[in-house]
Amino acid sequence: MSEIKIKLCGMFRPEDIGYANEVKPNFVGFVLAEGFRRRILKEQAAEFRRALDAALPAVGVFVNNSCEEVISYLQEGIIQIAQLHGDETEEDIQYIQAVTGKPVMKAVKVTSRYDVEAWLDSAADYLLFDGGTGSGVAFDWSVLNDIDREFFLAGGLNAGNLLTALDKVHPFAVDLSSGVETDGVKDLEKMREVVSLVRNLTIMDD
């Protein structure tokens, strides 16, 4: 079994970056779209990128931001991957890829198998299947059976259900935010626990 990747998202305090540097997930997410509690501004995202371990890719989460804004974050090196979580089109994805040469992840809100199949042929470097837009709600994982491309699984994941999810779905990566928080802020122990669960499972299954 290949190594399952883990993304920890929604870093919005300086200490969150310190936590990420300690537990070393495969990806670290910044929310860069308006209207979300964990949103950070561009200047703060740039500071976080400088403080973050250089080996850890930063993923910027956008919701209907302009392509030009997304491109600016990528070209300035503030993020290494763009995650599009709104109504962005296939043309938007390809445009951002063409201009920057950087990876683009398309997040898909899943209510049925149709939502999944509609994006399977996307040019996006990664697909992320979620129950909402950072809602922390799980969806019916059975709609992901027999998917023939790599994807991230998000939505309501935590230490209590993570192994079940991995057993049922076999994603390329898992994505957690509220599932590693206590009282609305990142919890170092919870971050350690989920990273350990994923890495130990991969070792056991090799």
Short mmCIF file of C-alpha atoms in Angstrom, two decimals:
data_model
loop_
_atom_site.label_atom_id
_atom_site.label_comp_id
_atom_site.label_asym_id
_atom_site.label_seq_id
_atom_site.Cartn_x
_atom_site.Cartn_y
_atom_site.Cartn_z
CA MET A 1 0.00 0.00 0.00
CA SER A 2 1.41 3.38 -0.94
CA GLU A 3 1.73 6.04 1.69
CA ILE A 4 -1.55 7.79 2.44
CA LYS A 5 -1.02 11.54 2.53
CA ILE A 6 -2.52 13.86 5.11
CA LYS A 7 -3.45 17.53 4.79
CA LEU A 8 -4.15 19.66 7.84
CA CYS A 9 -6.11 22.75 6.87
CA GLY A 10 -7.26 26.04 8.32
CA MET A 11 -4.09 27.28 10.01
CA PHE A 12 -4.91 30.76 11.25
CA ARG A 13 -2.64 31.42 14.25
CA PRO A 14 1.17 31.61 14.36
CA GLU A 15 1.22 28.69 16.80
CA ASP A 16 -0.66 26.58 14.26
CA ILE A 17 2.36 26.85 11.98
CA GLY A 18 4.59 25.70 14.83
CA TYR A 19 2.31 22.71 15.34
CA ALA A 20 2.44 21.87 11.64
CA ASN A 21 6.23 22.10 11.63
CA GLU A 22 6.28 19.60 14.49
CA VAL A 23 3.83 16.99 13.18
CA LYS A 24 4.81 17.40 9.49
CA PRO A 25 1.68 16.59 7.51
CA ASN A 26 2.13 16.23 3.76
CA PHE A 27 0.19 19.42 3.06
CA VAL A 28 -0.72 22.50 5.12
CA GLY A 29 -3.81 24.52 4.23
CA PHE A 30 -4.56 28.25 4.46
CA VAL A 31 -8.10 29.55 3.97
CA LEU A 32 -7.84 32.58 1.69
CA ALA A 33 -11.51 33.13 0.86
CA GLU A 34 -13.79 35.71 2.46
CA GLY A 35 -16.54 34.71 4.85
CA PHE A 36 -14.79 31.90 6.71
CA ARG A 37 -13.79 31.94 10.37
CA ARG A 38 -10.28 30.63 9.67
CA ARG A 39 -9.60 33.04 6.82
CA ILE A 40 -6.23 34.75 6.81
CA LEU A 41 -5.16 37.75 4.73
CA LYS A 42 -2.43 37.68 2.11
CA GLU A 43 0.19 39.33 4.31
CA GLN A 44 -0.43 36.82 7.08
CA ALA A 45 -0.34 33.93 4.62
CA ALA A 46 3.04 35.17 3.39
CA GLU A 47 4.34 35.31 6.98
CA PHE A 48 3.03 31.82 7.64
CA ARG A 49 4.72 30.51 4.48
CA ARG A 50 8.04 31.95 5.63
CA ALA A 51 7.63 30.33 9.06
CA LEU A 52 6.46 27.00 7.68
CA ASP A 53 8.98 24.23 7.06
CA ALA A 54 10.18 24.72 3.48
CA ALA A 55 9.56 21.03 2.76
CA LEU A 56 5.85 21.32 3.53
CA PRO A 57 3.70 22.51 0.60
CA ALA A 58 1.17 25.20 1.45
CA VAL A 59 -2.29 24.83 -0.11
CA GLY A 60 -4.42 27.95 -0.55
CA VAL A 61 -8.17 27.43 -0.26
CA PHE A 62 -10.20 29.75 -2.50
CA VAL A 63 -13.96 30.06 -3.02
CA ASN A 64 -14.87 31.94 -6.21
CA ASN A 65 -11.83 34.20 -5.96
CA SER A 66 -10.69 35.58 -9.31
CA CYS A 67 -8.20 33.54 -11.29
CA GLU A 68 -5.82 36.51 -11.14
CA GLU A 69 -5.89 36.52 -7.34
CA VAL A 70 -5.21 32.78 -7.19
CA ILE A 71 -2.38 33.16 -9.69
CA SER A 72 -0.78 35.94 -7.63
CA TYR A 73 -0.53 33.70 -4.56
CA LEU A 74 1.08 30.94 -6.62
CA GLN A 75 3.50 33.19 -8.48
CA GLU A 76 4.61 34.93 -5.30
CA GLY A 77 5.38 31.60 -3.66
CA ILE A 78 2.91 32.11 -0.81
CA ILE A 79 1.28 28.81 -1.71
CA GLN A 80 2.41 25.88 -3.82
CA ILE A 81 -1.03 24.41 -4.63
CA ALA A 82 -4.36 26.16 -5.27
CA GLN A 83 -7.51 24.50 -3.92
CA LEU A 84 -10.65 25.76 -5.64
CA HIS A 85 -13.71 25.22 -3.46
CA GLY A 86 -16.39 27.22 -5.28
CA ASP A 87 -18.04 27.30 -8.70
CA GLU A 88 -14.79 27.47 -10.62
CA THR A 89 -14.92 25.94 -14.09
CA GLU A 90 -12.70 23.54 -15.95
CA GLU A 91 -11.51 26.53 -17.97
CA ASP A 92 -10.47 28.32 -14.77
CA ILE A 93 -8.48 25.29 -13.67
CA GLN A 94 -6.66 24.99 -16.97
CA TYR A 95 -5.96 28.73 -17.13
CA ILE A 96 -4.38 28.79 -13.66
CA GLN A 97 -2.31 25.71 -14.52
CA ALA A 98 -1.15 27.19 -17.82
CA VAL A 99 -0.13 30.55 -16.37
CA THR A 100 1.61 29.25 -13.24
CA GLY A 101 2.68 25.69 -13.99
CA LYS A 102 1.55 24.88 -10.46
CA PRO A 103 -0.89 22.19 -9.26
CA VAL A 104 -4.58 22.92 -8.90
CA MET A 105 -6.96 20.96 -6.68
CA LYS A 106 -10.70 21.06 -7.36
CA ALA A 107 -12.93 20.52 -4.35
CA VAL A 108 -16.27 18.89 -5.10
CA LYS A 109 -19.27 19.01 -2.77
CA VAL A 110 -20.68 15.50 -2.84
CA THR A 111 -24.40 14.84 -2.54
CA SER A 112 -24.53 11.88 -4.94
CA ARG A 113 -22.41 9.75 -7.26
CA TYR A 114 -23.27 12.17 -10.04
CA ASP A 115 -21.29 14.94 -8.34
CA VAL A 116 -18.25 12.65 -8.27
CA GLU A 117 -18.49 11.46 -11.86
CA ALA A 118 -18.98 14.98 -13.20
CA TRP A 119 -15.36 15.82 -12.29
CA LEU A 120 -13.50 12.57 -12.90
CA ASP A 121 -12.18 13.75 -16.26
CA SER A 122 -11.09 17.14 -14.95
CA ALA A 123 -7.64 18.46 -15.77
CA ALA A 124 -7.22 19.29 -12.07
CA ASP A 125 -4.08 17.77 -10.60
CA TYR A 126 -6.11 16.63 -7.60
CA LEU A 127 -9.77 16.21 -6.75
CA LEU A 128 -11.04 16.68 -3.21
CA PHE A 129 -14.40 15.24 -2.23
CA ASP A 130 -16.13 16.97 0.68
CA GLY A 131 -19.54 17.09 2.30
CA GLY A 132 -19.61 20.88 2.02
CA THR A 133 -17.30 23.87 1.94
CA GLY A 134 -15.33 23.29 5.08
CA SER A 135 -18.52 22.33 6.89
CA GLY A 136 -16.97 19.49 8.87
CA VAL A 137 -19.80 17.19 7.75
CA ALA A 138 -19.18 13.66 6.48
CA PHE A 139 -21.03 12.33 3.45
CA ASP A 140 -21.93 8.85 2.20
CA TRP A 141 -18.49 7.47 1.37
CA SER A 142 -19.99 4.60 -0.65
CA VAL A 143 -20.43 6.98 -3.62
CA LEU A 144 -16.63 6.93 -3.97
CA ASN A 145 -16.42 3.20 -4.70
CA ASP A 146 -14.28 2.25 -7.70
CA ILE A 147 -12.90 5.72 -8.40
CA ASP A 148 -10.01 5.30 -10.84
CA ARG A 149 -8.06 8.46 -10.02
CA GLU A 150 -6.36 9.73 -6.89
CA PHE A 151 -8.38 11.98 -4.63
CA PHE A 152 -8.45 13.68 -1.25
CA LEU A 153 -11.20 12.78 1.21
CA ALA A 154 -12.53 15.57 3.44
CA GLY A 155 -15.56 16.33 5.56
CA GLY A 156 -16.11 15.41 9.20
CA LEU A 157 -12.92 13.38 9.59
CA ASN A 158 -11.35 12.98 13.03
CA ALA A 159 -9.33 10.45 15.00
CA GLY A 160 -12.50 8.52 15.81
CA ASN A 161 -13.56 7.78 12.23
CA LEU A 162 -10.35 8.15 10.25
CA LEU A 163 -9.39 4.47 10.13
CA THR A 164 -12.92 3.50 9.12
CA ALA A 165 -12.81 6.05 6.32
CA LEU A 166 -9.47 4.77 5.08
CA ASP A 167 -10.69 1.19 5.15
CA LYS A 168 -13.84 1.99 3.18
CA VAL A 169 -12.58 4.57 0.71
CA HIS A 170 -8.81 4.17 0.08
CA PRO A 171 -8.11 7.82 -0.76
CA PHE A 172 -4.79 9.24 -1.93
CA ALA A 173 -4.99 11.68 0.97
CA VAL A 174 -7.21 12.80 3.84
CA ASP A 175 -7.93 16.41 4.77
CA LEU A 176 -8.79 17.52 8.30
CA SER A 177 -9.47 20.89 9.89
CA SER A 178 -12.17 20.99 12.60
CA GLY A 179 -11.32 17.35 13.39
CA VAL A 180 -7.99 18.48 14.84
CA GLU A 181 -9.41 21.38 16.84
CA THR A 182 -10.62 21.87 20.41
CA ASP A 183 -12.91 24.83 21.12
CA GLY A 184 -12.34 26.14 17.60
CA VAL A 185 -8.54 26.22 17.56
CA LYS A 186 -5.92 23.74 16.43
CA ASP A 187 -4.99 21.17 19.06
CA LEU A 188 -1.42 19.88 18.88
CA GLU A 189 -2.28 16.54 20.48
CA LYS A 190 -5.11 15.92 18.01
CA MET A 191 -2.82 16.84 15.12
CA ARG A 192 -0.19 14.42 16.41
CA GLU A 193 -2.79 11.68 16.82
CA VAL A 194 -4.23 11.83 13.30
CA VAL A 195 -0.82 12.06 11.63
CA SER A 196 0.34 9.08 13.66
CA LEU A 197 -2.78 7.08 12.79
CA VAL A 198 -2.31 7.62 9.07
CA ARG A 199 1.44 6.97 9.04
CA ASN A 200 1.20 3.87 11.25
CA LEU A 201 -1.60 2.42 9.10
CA THR A 202 0.53 2.82 5.99
CA ILE A 203 3.48 1.07 7.65
CA MET A 204 1.26 -1.79 8.87
CA ASP A 205 -0.23 -2.34 5.43
CA ASP A 206 3.05 -2.36 3.52
#
